[in-house]
CSV table of C-alpha atoms and ligand atoms in Angstrom, one decimal:
chain,number,residue,atom,x,y,z
A,21,UNK,CA,32.6,35.7,15.6
A,22,UNK,CA,29.9,38.2,14.6
A,23,UNK,CA,27.0,39.0,16.9
A,24,UNK,CA,23.4,38.6,15.9
A,25,UNK,CA,23.1,42.3,15.5
A,26,UNK,CA,26.1,42.5,13.1
A,27,UNK,CA,24.8,39.5,11.1
A,28,UNK,CA,21.4,41.1,10.9
A,29,UNK,CA,22.9,44.3,9.5
A,30,UNK,CA,24.7,42.2,6.8
A,31,UNK,CA,21.6,40.3,6.1
A,32,UNK,CA,19.5,43.4,5.5
A,33,UNK,CA,22.0,44.5,2.8
A,34,UNK,CA,21.9,41.3,0.8
A,35,UNK,CA,19.0,39.0,1.6
A,36,UNK,CA,15.7,39.8,-0.1
A,37,UNK,CA,13.1,41.3,2.2
A,38,UNK,CA,10.5,38.8,1.0
A,39,UNK,CA,12.3,36.1,3.0
A,40,UNK,CA,11.4,36.8,6.6
A,41,UNK,CA,12.6,35.3,9.9
A,42,UNK,CA,10.6,34.9,13.1
A,43,UNK,CA,13.5,36.1,15.2
A,44,UNK,CA,16.6,38.0,14.5
A,45,UNK,CA,18.9,35.9,16.7
A,46,UNK,CA,21.3,34.0,14.5
A,47,UNK,CA,21.9,30.3,15.4
A,48,UNK,CA,25.2,29.0,16.3
A,49,UNK,CA,24.3,25.4,17.3
A,50,UNK,CA,21.3,23.4,18.3
A,51,UNK,CA,20.5,20.1,19.8
A,52,UNK,CA,17.6,18.3,21.5
A,53,UNK,CA,15.1,20.9,22.6
A,54,UNK,CA,17.3,24.0,22.4
A,55,UNK,CA,19.0,26.4,20.0
A,56,UNK,CA,22.0,28.5,21.0
A,57,UNK,CA,22.5,31.8,19.2
A,58,UNK,CA,25.8,33.4,18.2
A,59,UNK,CA,25.5,35.7,21.3
A,60,UNK,CA,25.6,32.6,23.5
A,61,UNK,CA,21.9,32.8,24.5
A,62,UNK,CA,19.9,29.6,24.8
A,63,UNK,CA,16.4,29.3,23.3
A,64,UNK,CA,13.9,26.6,24.2
A,65,UNK,CA,12.7,25.2,20.9
A,66,UNK,CA,8.9,25.0,20.5
A,67,UNK,CA,9.2,25.3,16.7
A,68,UNK,CA,11.4,22.5,15.4
A,69,UNK,CA,12.1,24.6,12.3
A,70,UNK,CA,8.4,24.3,11.5
A,71,UNK,CA,7.9,20.6,12.5
A,72,UNK,CA,11.1,19.3,10.9
A,73,UNK,CA,13.5,18.4,13.6
A,74,UNK,CA,11.2,15.7,15.1
A,75,UNK,CA,14.3,13.7,16.0
A,76,UNK,CA,16.0,16.8,17.4
A,77,UNK,CA,18.6,19.0,15.9
A,78,UNK,CA,21.9,17.4,14.9
A,79,UNK,CA,20.6,14.0,16.0
A,80,UNK,CA,23.6,11.7,16.5
A,81,UNK,CA,22.5,9.0,14.0
A,82,UNK,CA,21.6,11.6,11.4
A,83,UNK,CA,25.0,13.4,11.8
A,84,UNK,CA,26.8,10.1,11.5
A,85,UNK,CA,24.8,8.9,8.4
A,86,UNK,CA,25.3,12.2,6.6
A,87,UNK,CA,29.0,12.2,7.4
A,88,UNK,CA,29.5,8.7,6.1
A,89,UNK,CA,27.4,9.4,3.0
A,90,UNK,CA,29.2,12.6,1.9
A,91,UNK,CA,32.5,10.7,2.1
A,92,UNK,CA,31.2,8.0,-0.3
A,93,UNK,CA,29.3,10.3,-2.8
A,94,UNK,CA,27.2,13.4,-2.6
A,95,UNK,CA,25.2,13.2,-5.8
A,96,UNK,CA,24.8,11.1,-8.9
A,97,UNK,CA,21.1,11.9,-9.7
A,98,UNK,CA,18.9,8.9,-9.2
A,99,UNK,CA,17.6,9.4,-12.8
A,100,UNK,CA,21.1,9.0,-14.1
A,101,UNK,CA,22.8,6.4,-11.8
A,102,UNK,CA,20.7,5.0,-9.0
A,103,UNK,CA,21.7,4.0,-5.5
A,104,UNK,CA,20.4,1.9,-2.6
A,105,UNK,CA,19.3,4.5,-0.1
A,106,UNK,CA,16.6,6.0,-2.4
A,107,UNK,CA,15.1,2.5,-2.7
A,108,UNK,CA,15.4,2.0,1.1
A,109,UNK,CA,13.6,5.3,1.8
A,110,UNK,CA,10.8,4.2,-0.5
A,111,UNK,CA,10.6,0.9,1.3
A,112,UNK,CA,10.2,2.8,4.6
A,113,UNK,CA,7.5,5.1,3.2
A,114,UNK,CA,5.6,2.1,2.0
A,115,UNK,CA,6.0,0.2,5.2
A,116,UNK,CA,5.1,3.1,7.5
A,117,UNK,CA,2.1,4.6,5.7
A,118,UNK,CA,-1.4,3.3,6.4
A,119,UNK,CA,-2.9,0.9,3.8
A,120,UNK,CA,-1.9,-2.7,3.1
A,121,UNK,CA,-2.5,-2.4,-0.6
A,122,UNK,CA,0.3,-2.5,-3.1
A,123,UNK,CA,2.2,0.8,-3.0
A,124,UNK,CA,4.9,2.8,-4.8
A,125,UNK,CA,6.8,5.9,-3.8
A,126,UNK,CA,8.9,8.7,-5.4
A,127,UNK,CA,11.2,11.2,-3.7
A,128,UNK,CA,11.4,15.0,-4.1
A,129,UNK,CA,13.1,18.0,-2.4
A,130,UNK,CA,10.4,19.9,-0.6
A,131,UNK,CA,6.8,19.7,0.6
A,132,UNK,CA,5.5,21.9,-2.2
A,133,UNK,CA,7.2,19.7,-4.8
A,134,UNK,CA,5.7,16.6,-3.3
A,135,UNK,CA,2.2,18.2,-3.4
A,136,UNK,CA,2.8,19.2,-7.0
A,137,UNK,CA,3.7,15.7,-7.9
A,138,UNK,CA,0.8,14.1,-6.1
A,139,UNK,CA,-1.5,16.3,-8.1
A,140,UNK,CA,0.3,15.4,-11.4
A,141,UNK,CA,-0.1,11.8,-10.6
A,142,UNK,CA,-3.8,12.1,-9.7
A,143,UNK,CA,-4.5,14.0,-12.8
A,144,UNK,CA,-2.6,11.7,-15.0
A,145,UNK,CA,-4.1,8.5,-13.5
A,146,UNK,CA,-7.7,9.8,-13.6
A,147,UNK,CA,-7.6,11.9,-16.8
A,148,UNK,CA,-9.5,14.6,-14.9
A,149,UNK,CA,-8.6,18.2,-14.2
A,150,UNK,CA,-10.2,19.4,-10.9
A,151,UNK,CA,-8.5,19.5,-7.5
A,152,UNK,CA,-10.5,20.1,-4.4
A,153,UNK,CA,-8.9,21.8,-1.4
A,154,UNK,CA,-10.3,23.3,1.7
A,155,UNK,CA,-10.6,26.6,3.6
A,156,UNK,CA,-7.5,27.4,5.7
A,157,UNK,CA,-5.4,24.9,3.7
A,158,UNK,CA,-1.7,25.4,3.3
A,159,UNK,CA,0.2,23.4,0.6
A,160,UNK,CA,3.1,25.5,-0.4
A,161,UNK,CA,4.5,28.5,-2.2
A,162,UNK,CA,5.0,27.3,-5.8
A,163,UNK,CA,2.5,28.4,-8.4
A,164,UNK,CA,0.2,25.4,-8.2
A,165,UNK,CA,0.6,25.1,-4.4
A,166,UNK,CA,-0.1,28.8,-4.0
A,167,UNK,CA,-3.4,28.1,-5.8
A,168,UNK,CA,-4.0,25.2,-3.4
A,169,UNK,CA,-3.2,27.4,-0.4
A,170,UNK,CA,-6.1,29.4,1.1
A,171,UNK,CA,-4.5,32.5,2.7
A,172,UNK,CA,-3.7,35.6,0.7
A,173,UNK,CA,-1.2,37.4,2.9
A,174,UNK,CA,1.6,36.6,2.9
A,175,UNK,CA,1.5,33.6,0.6
A,176,UNK,CA,-0.4,34.7,-2.5
A,177,UNK,CA,-0.7,38.5,-2.5
A,178,UNK,CA,0.1,39.9,-6.0
A,179,UNK,CA,1.8,36.5,-7.0
A,180,UNK,CA,-1.0,35.5,-9.4
A,181,UNK,CA,-2.4,34.5,-11.8
A,182,UNK,CA,-2.7,31.1,-10.2
A,183,UNK,CA,-3.0,27.6,-11.6
A,184,UNK,CA,-6.5,26.8,-12.8
A,185,UNK,CA,-8.9,24.0,-11.9
A,186,UNK,CA,-8.5,24.4,-8.1
A,187,UNK,CA,-11.7,24.5,-6.1
A,188,UNK,CA,-12.1,25.3,-2.4
A,189,UNK,CA,-14.6,23.6,-0.2
A,190,UNK,CA,-15.6,24.5,3.4
A,191,UNK,CA,-13.5,22.9,6.1
A,192,UNK,CA,-14.7,21.4,9.4
A,193,UNK,CA,-13.5,23.9,11.9
A,194,UNK,CA,-15.4,23.1,15.1
A,195,UNK,CA,-14.7,26.4,16.9
A,196,UNK,CA,-15.9,28.5,13.9
A,197,UNK,CA,-18.5,26.5,12.0
A,198,UNK,CA,-21.3,26.7,14.4
A,199,UNK,CA,-20.6,23.3,15.9
A,200,UNK,CA,-21.3,21.1,12.8
A,201,UNK,CA,-20.4,17.5,13.5
A,202,UNK,CA,-18.1,15.7,11.1
A,203,UNK,CA,-20.9,14.2,9.0
A,204,UNK,CA,-22.7,17.6,8.7
A,205,UNK,CA,-19.5,19.4,7.8
A,206,UNK,CA,-18.7,16.8,5.2
A,207,UNK,CA,-22.2,17.1,3.7
A,208,UNK,CA,-21.7,20.8,3.4
A,209,UNK,CA,-18.3,20.3,1.6
A,210,UNK,CA,-19.7,17.6,-0.7
A,211,UNK,CA,-22.6,19.8,-1.6
A,212,UNK,CA,-20.2,22.5,-2.7
A,213,UNK,CA,-18.1,20.0,-4.6
A,214,UNK,CA,-21.0,18.4,-6.4
A,215,UNK,CA,-22.8,21.6,-7.2
A,216,UNK,CA,-19.8,23.7,-8.2
A,217,UNK,CA,-17.4,21.2,-9.7
A,218,UNK,CA,-19.1,17.9,-10.4
A,219,UNK,CA,-17.9,14.6,-9.0
A,220,UNK,CA,-16.8,13.2,-12.4
A,221,UNK,CA,-14.5,16.2,-13.0
A,222,UNK,CA,-12.5,15.7,-9.7
A,223,UNK,CA,-9.0,14.3,-10.1
A,224,UNK,CA,-8.1,14.7,-6.4
A,225,UNK,CA,-9.4,15.8,-3.0
A,226,UNK,CA,-6.3,17.1,-1.1
A,227,UNK,CA,-6.4,17.7,2.6
A,228,UNK,CA,-4.2,18.1,5.7
A,229,UNK,CA,-5.6,15.7,8.3
A,230,UNK,CA,-4.8,18.4,10.9
A,231,UNK,CA,-4.2,21.8,9.2
A,232,UNK,CA,-0.8,23.3,9.9
A,233,UNK,CA,-0.2,26.9,8.8
A,234,UNK,CA,-4.0,27.3,8.6
A,235,UNK,CA,-4.3,27.2,12.4
A,236,UNK,CA,-3.8,23.6,13.7
A,237,UNK,CA,-7.5,23.0,12.8
A,238,UNK,CA,-8.6,19.6,13.8
A,239,UNK,CA,-11.7,18.6,11.9
A,240,UNK,CA,-14.6,17.1,13.8
A,241,UNK,CA,-14.5,13.3,14.0
A,242,UNK,CA,-16.0,11.7,11.0
A,243,UNK,CA,-15.3,14.6,8.6
A,244,UNK,CA,-12.2,13.0,7.1
A,245,UNK,CA,-13.6,9.5,6.6
A,246,UNK,CA,-16.7,11.0,5.0
A,247,UNK,CA,-14.7,13.0,2.6
A,248,UNK,CA,-12.5,10.0,1.8
A,249,UNK,CA,-15.5,7.9,1.2
A,250,UNK,CA,-17.0,10.5,-1.2
A,251,UNK,CA,-13.7,10.6,-3.1
A,252,UNK,CA,-13.7,6.8,-3.4
A,253,UNK,CA,-17.3,6.7,-4.6
A,254,UNK,CA,-16.6,9.3,-7.2
A,255,UNK,CA,-13.4,7.9,-8.6
A,256,UNK,CA,-11.3,10.8,-7.2
A,257,UNK,CA,-7.9,10.3,-5.6
A,258,UNK,CA,-7.9,11.1,-1.9
A,259,UNK,CA,-4.5,12.8,-1.0
A,260,UNK,CA,-3.5,13.4,2.6
A,261,UNK,CA,-1.0,16.1,2.9
A,262,UNK,CA,1.0,14.8,5.9
A,263,UNK,CA,3.9,17.1,5.4
A,264,UNK,CA,3.5,18.7,8.8
A,265,UNK,CA,1.6,16.0,10.6
A,266,UNK,CA,3.7,13.0,9.5
A,267,UNK,CA,6.6,11.1,11.0
A,268,UNK,CA,5.5,10.7,14.7
A,269,UNK,CA,4.5,14.4,15.1
A,270,UNK,CA,1.0,13.6,16.2
A,271,UNK,CA,1.8,10.5,18.2
A,272,UNK,CA,1.4,8.1,15.2
A,273,UNK,CA,3.5,7.7,12.1
A,274,UNK,CA,0.8,9.5,10.2
A,275,UNK,CA,-2.2,11.4,11.5
A,276,UNK,CA,-4.5,9.7,9.0
A,277,UNK,CA,-4.2,6.6,11.2
A,278,UNK,CA,-6.2,8.2,13.9
A,279,UNK,CA,-9.5,7.8,12.0
A,280,UNK,CA,-8.5,4.7,10.1
A,281,UNK,CA,-7.9,6.5,6.8
A,282,UNK,CA,-6.0,4.8,4.1
A,283,UNK,CA,-5.3,7.7,1.7
A,284,UNK,CA,-4.7,6.8,-2.0
A,285,UNK,CA,-1.7,9.1,-1.9
A,286,UNK,CA,0.2,10.7,1.0
A,287,UNK,CA,2.7,13.6,0.7
A,288,UNK,CA,5.5,13.7,3.2
A,289,UNK,CA,8.5,16.0,3.9
A,290,UNK,CA,9.7,17.9,6.9
A,291,UNK,CA,10.2,15.4,9.8
A,292,UNK,CA,11.2,12.6,7.4
A,293,UNK,CA,14.6,14.0,6.7
A,294,UNK,CA,15.9,14.9,10.2
A,295,UNK,CA,16.6,18.4,8.9
A,296,UNK,CA,17.8,17.6,5.4
A,297,UNK,CA,15.6,18.5,2.5
A,298,UNK,CA,13.7,15.5,1.3
A,299,UNK,CA,10.0,14.8,0.5
A,300,UNK,CA,8.0,11.9,-0.9
A,301,UNK,CA,4.8,10.9,-2.5
A,302,UNK,CA,3.6,7.4,-1.6
A,303,UNK,CA,0.4,5.5,-2.3
A,304,UNK,CA,-1.5,3.1,-4.5
A,305,UNK,CA,0.7,1.4,-7.0
A,306,UNK,CA,-2.0,1.6,-9.8
A,307,UNK,CA,-2.0,5.4,-9.5
A,308,UNK,CA,1.7,5.9,-9.0
A,309,UNK,CA,2.6,3.5,-11.9
A,310,UNK,CA,0.1,5.1,-14.2
A,311,UNK,CA,2.6,7.8,-15.0
A,312,UNK,CA,5.0,7.0,-18.0
A,313,UNK,CA,8.7,6.4,-17.3
A,314,UNK,CA,10.5,9.8,-17.1
A,315,UNK,CA,7.3,11.6,-16.2
A,316,UNK,CA,8.4,12.2,-12.6
A,317,UNK,CA,11.7,13.3,-11.2
A,318,UNK,CA,14.1,16.2,-10.8
A,319,UNK,CA,17.8,16.6,-10.5
A,320,UNK,CA,18.0,16.4,-6.7
A,321,UNK,CA,14.9,14.4,-5.7
A,322,UNK,CA,16.0,11.7,-3.2
A,323,UNK,CA,19.6,13.1,-3.0
A,324,UNK,CA,21.8,10.4,-1.4
A,325,UNK,CA,22.8,12.6,1.5
A,326,UNK,CA,19.2,13.4,2.2
A,327,UNK,CA,18.2,9.8,1.9
A,328,UNK,CA,20.9,8.8,4.4
A,329,UNK,CA,19.6,11.4,6.8
A,330,UNK,CA,16.0,10.1,6.3
A,331,UNK,CA,16.9,6.5,7.0
A,332,UNK,CA,18.8,7.6,10.1
A,333,UNK,CA,15.9,9.8,11.2
A,334,UNK,CA,13.4,7.0,10.8
A,335,UNK,CA,15.7,4.6,12.7
A,336,UNK,CA,15.9,7.2,15.5
A,337,UNK,CA,12.1,7.5,15.6
A,338,UNK,CA,11.8,3.7,15.9
A,339,UNK,CA,14.6,3.3,18.4
A,340,UNK,CA,13.5,6.1,20.7
A,341,UNK,CA,9.8,5.4,20.1
A,342,UNK,CA,9.1,9.0,19.2
A,343,UNK,CA,5.4,8.2,18.7
A,344,UNK,CA,5.2,7.6,22.4
A,345,UNK,CA,7.3,10.7,23.0
A,346,UNK,CA,4.8,12.8,21.1
A,347,UNK,CA,2.0,11.5,23.2
A,348,UNK,CA,3.9,12.1,26.3
A,349,UNK,CA,4.6,15.7,25.2
A,350,UNK,CA,0.8,16.1,24.7
A,351,UNK,CA,0.2,14.8,28.2
A,352,UNK,CA,2.4,17.6,29.5
A,353,UNK,CA,1.3,20.4,27.2
A,354,UNK,CA,-2.4,19.8,27.1
A,355,UNK,CA,-3.3,19.9,30.8
A,356,UNK,CA,-1.0,22.9,31.3
A,357,UNK,CA,-2.5,24.8,28.4
A,358,UNK,CA,-6.0,23.8,29.4
A,359,UNK,CA,-5.3,25.3,32.9
A,360,UNK,CA,-4.1,28.5,31.3
A,361,UNK,CA,-7.3,28.5,29.1
A,362,UNK,CA,-9.5,28.0,32.1
A,363,UNK,CA,-8.1,31.1,33.7
A,364,UNK,CA,-8.0,33.2,30.6
A,365,UNK,CA,-11.2,34.0,28.6
A,366,UNK,CA,-9.0,35.1,25.7
A,367,UNK,CA,-8.0,31.5,25.0
A,368,UNK,CA,-10.9,30.0,23.1
A,369,UNK,CA,-9.5,26.6,22.6
A,370,UNK,CA,-6.6,24.2,23.1
A,371,UNK,CA,-6.4,21.8,20.2
A,372,UNK,CA,-4.1,19.5,18.3
A,373,UNK,CA,-2.7,16.1,18.8
A,374,UNK,CA,0.6,14.8,20.1
A,375,UNK,CA,3.4,17.3,19.8
A,376,UNK,CA,1.3,19.5,17.5
A,377,UNK,CA,-0.7,21.6,19.9
A,378,UNK,CA,-2.1,25.2,19.7
A,379,UNK,CA,-4.1,27.7,21.5
A,380,UNK,CA,-6.5,30.1,19.6
A,381,UNK,CA,-6.7,33.6,21.0
A,382,UNK,CA,-9.9,35.6,20.8
A,383,UNK,CA,-11.7,38.8,21.9
A,384,UNK,CA,-15.4,38.8,22.8
A,385,UNK,CA,-17.6,36.5,20.8
A,386,UNK,CA,-14.7,34.4,19.5
A,387,UNK,CA,-13.5,37.3,17.4
A,388,UNK,CA,-9.8,36.5,16.4
A,389,UNK,CA,-7.2,38.4,18.4
A,390,UNK,CA,-4.1,38.5,16.2
A,391,UNK,CA,-2.7,41.6,18.0
A,392,UNK,CA,-2.5,39.7,21.3
A,393,UNK,CA,-1.2,36.6,19.6
A,394,UNK,CA,1.7,38.6,18.1
A,395,UNK,CA,2.4,40.3,21.5
A,396,UNK,CA,2.4,37.0,23.4
A,397,UNK,CA,4.6,35.4,20.8
A,398,UNK,CA,7.0,38.4,21.0
A,399,UNK,CA,7.1,38.1,24.8
A,400,UNK,CA,7.9,34.4,24.5
A,401,UNK,CA,10.8,35.3,22.2
A,402,UNK,CA,12.1,38.0,24.5
A,403,UNK,CA,12.1,35.4,27.3
A,404,UNK,CA,13.9,32.8,25.2
A,405,UNK,CA,11.1,30.5,24.0
A,406,UNK,CA,10.9,30.0,20.3
A,407,UNK,CA,7.2,29.9,19.4
A,408,UNK,CA,5.3,30.3,16.1
A,409,UNK,CA,1.9,31.7,15.2
A,410,UNK,CA,-0.4,30.5,12.5
A,411,UNK,CA,-4.0,30.6,11.4
A,412,UNK,CA,-6.0,32.3,8.7
A,413,UNK,CA,-6.7,35.1,11.2
A,414,UNK,CA,-3.1,35.1,12.7
A,415,UNK,CA,-4.5,34.3,16.1
A,416,UNK,CA,-3.2,30.9,16.8
A,417,UNK,CA,-0.1,30.2,18.9
A,418,UNK,CA,1.3,26.8,18.0
A,419,UNK,CA,3.7,24.5,19.8
A,420,UNK,CA,5.9,22.1,17.9
A,421,UNK,CA,8.7,21.0,20.1
A,422,UNK,CA,11.3,18.4,18.9
A,423,UNK,CA,10.0,15.0,20.0
A,424,UNK,CA,13.2,14.5,22.0
A,425,UNK,CA,12.8,17.6,24.1
A,426,UNK,CA,13.3,17.0,27.8
A,427,UNK,CA,10.6,17.4,30.4
A,428,UNK,CA,12.5,20.2,32.2
A,429,UNK,CA,12.8,22.1,28.9
A,430,UNK,CA,9.0,21.6,28.2
A,431,UNK,CA,8.2,22.9,31.6
A,432,UNK,CA,10.6,25.9,31.2
A,433,UNK,CA,8.8,26.7,28.0
A,434,UNK,CA,5.4,26.5,29.6
A,435,UNK,CA,6.5,28.8,32.4
A,436,UNK,CA,7.7,31.4,29.9
A,437,UNK,CA,4.4,31.1,28.0
A,438,UNK,CA,2.4,31.4,31.2
A,439,UNK,CA,4.2,34.7,32.0
A,440,UNK,CA,3.9,35.9,28.4
A,441,UNK,CA,0.1,35.5,28.5
A,442,UNK,CA,0.0,37.9,31.4
A,443,UNK,CA,1.7,40.7,29.4
B,526,PLZ,N1,2.0,21.2,3.1
B,526,PLZ,C1,0.9,20.8,5.2
B,526,PLZ,O1,2.9,22.5,6.3
B,526,PLZ,C2,5.0,23.6,4.8
B,526,PLZ,C3,5.7,26.5,5.4
B,526,PLZ,C4,6.3,27.7,6.0
B,526,PLZ,P1,7.7,23.1,1.9
B,526,PLZ,N2,4.7,24.4,6.0
B,526,PLZ,C5,5.6,25.4,6.4
B,526,PLZ,C6,6.4,28.9,5.0
B,526,PLZ,O2,5.9,30.0,5.4
B,526,PLZ,O3,6.9,28.7,3.9
B,526,PLZ,C7,4.0,22.7,4.2
B,526,PLZ,C8,3.0,22.2,5.0
B,526,PLZ,C9,2.0,21.4,4.4
B,526,PLZ,C10,3.0,21.6,2.3
B,526,PLZ,C11,4.0,22.4,2.8
B,526,PLZ,C12,5.1,22.9,1.9
B,526,PLZ,O4,6.3,22.4,2.3
B,526,PLZ,O5,8.8,22.1,2.2
B,526,PLZ,O6,7.8,24.4,2.7
B,526,PLZ,O7,7.6,23.3,0.4
């Protein structure tokens, strides 16, 4: 078998440079809270493939369901010849998302595709053009979702022109907005929307309840409900992008639940598929069903193998109570990180919820410290802990362990981080 070094050489000759990797160790197998590379080295996984393997890697139920499904049939295209598992995944989405109103769902392949479709649905249902997004938002890499995403490098640089009718409002970012409370931050955003766009032009307000790539930004309490109330009062569709926060990651099925939100539409992906590519849009039946037959779809959307994996992943989340597991992970991570922050003036904040926790690294006066962030992350990698960075300023270290990670692995990871912060 090839070593990581050999594989990396082969890769450099054939894989486009635009596709990066956080580490250059090549994976051989993975399970629970660890990855093992082809050189036999074990890594503690604080990344979950970017918040995907909530049920762990190669989760037994998922493996079995996928195996059984590929033996029956791999693909018929739901738009050609439908099958039960697609319907069953939609039933689960409707059951698990907040809101007791009548709902419908549709399945896609990726988060970006789900976001694109949520916007299509909102525009079609309202007959309006404008989409409101927020500072630091991340919604994907396709043309429309690049427009919706805030950060230029690496996501948008020289990839324009971007889709029109996308407007950006200020986010509630307690560490960096002068301490506005939720209501004040919402007023500031609404003022921008009303003055620069006009409420009656707005098809949708799209927001991550806790921002992911943008820096694990948790808006001040009251911000999200106020924005949702404004959308409702103005006939705009409130879309929660729960692609990163969804499926038990934050200790609830969806992060929207924490503030009692009932979004009109929710986009889901990542954790729902247990590692297989599947995404969904779920929400109000009147909006979803406004679109004419044939208006939504795609060759692979809700592929039967991915649907089987999703059903097995959801069953695993219920069976192992992974919402409780995410809260337990927070109860280990948060105090340990807070202790590190108390001893280290370079850690401005510990924030997040459940198993979606981050630290923001700064210099004096809260100036972002991306250099140290990259160095700490690299030191973690060298010691065998897989961590990710994020944030508009590249100065946030985020922790996204699989929800089935063991306590010893969590503590081993924290020990590595503690040492890395000293480098
Ligand atoms: N919305 C909130 O977090 C994906 C992207 C990593 P896709 N986040 C990881 C990268 O550098 O490409 C994401 C998200 C939120 C949408 C998406 C997009 O989901 O499945 O990557 O298309």
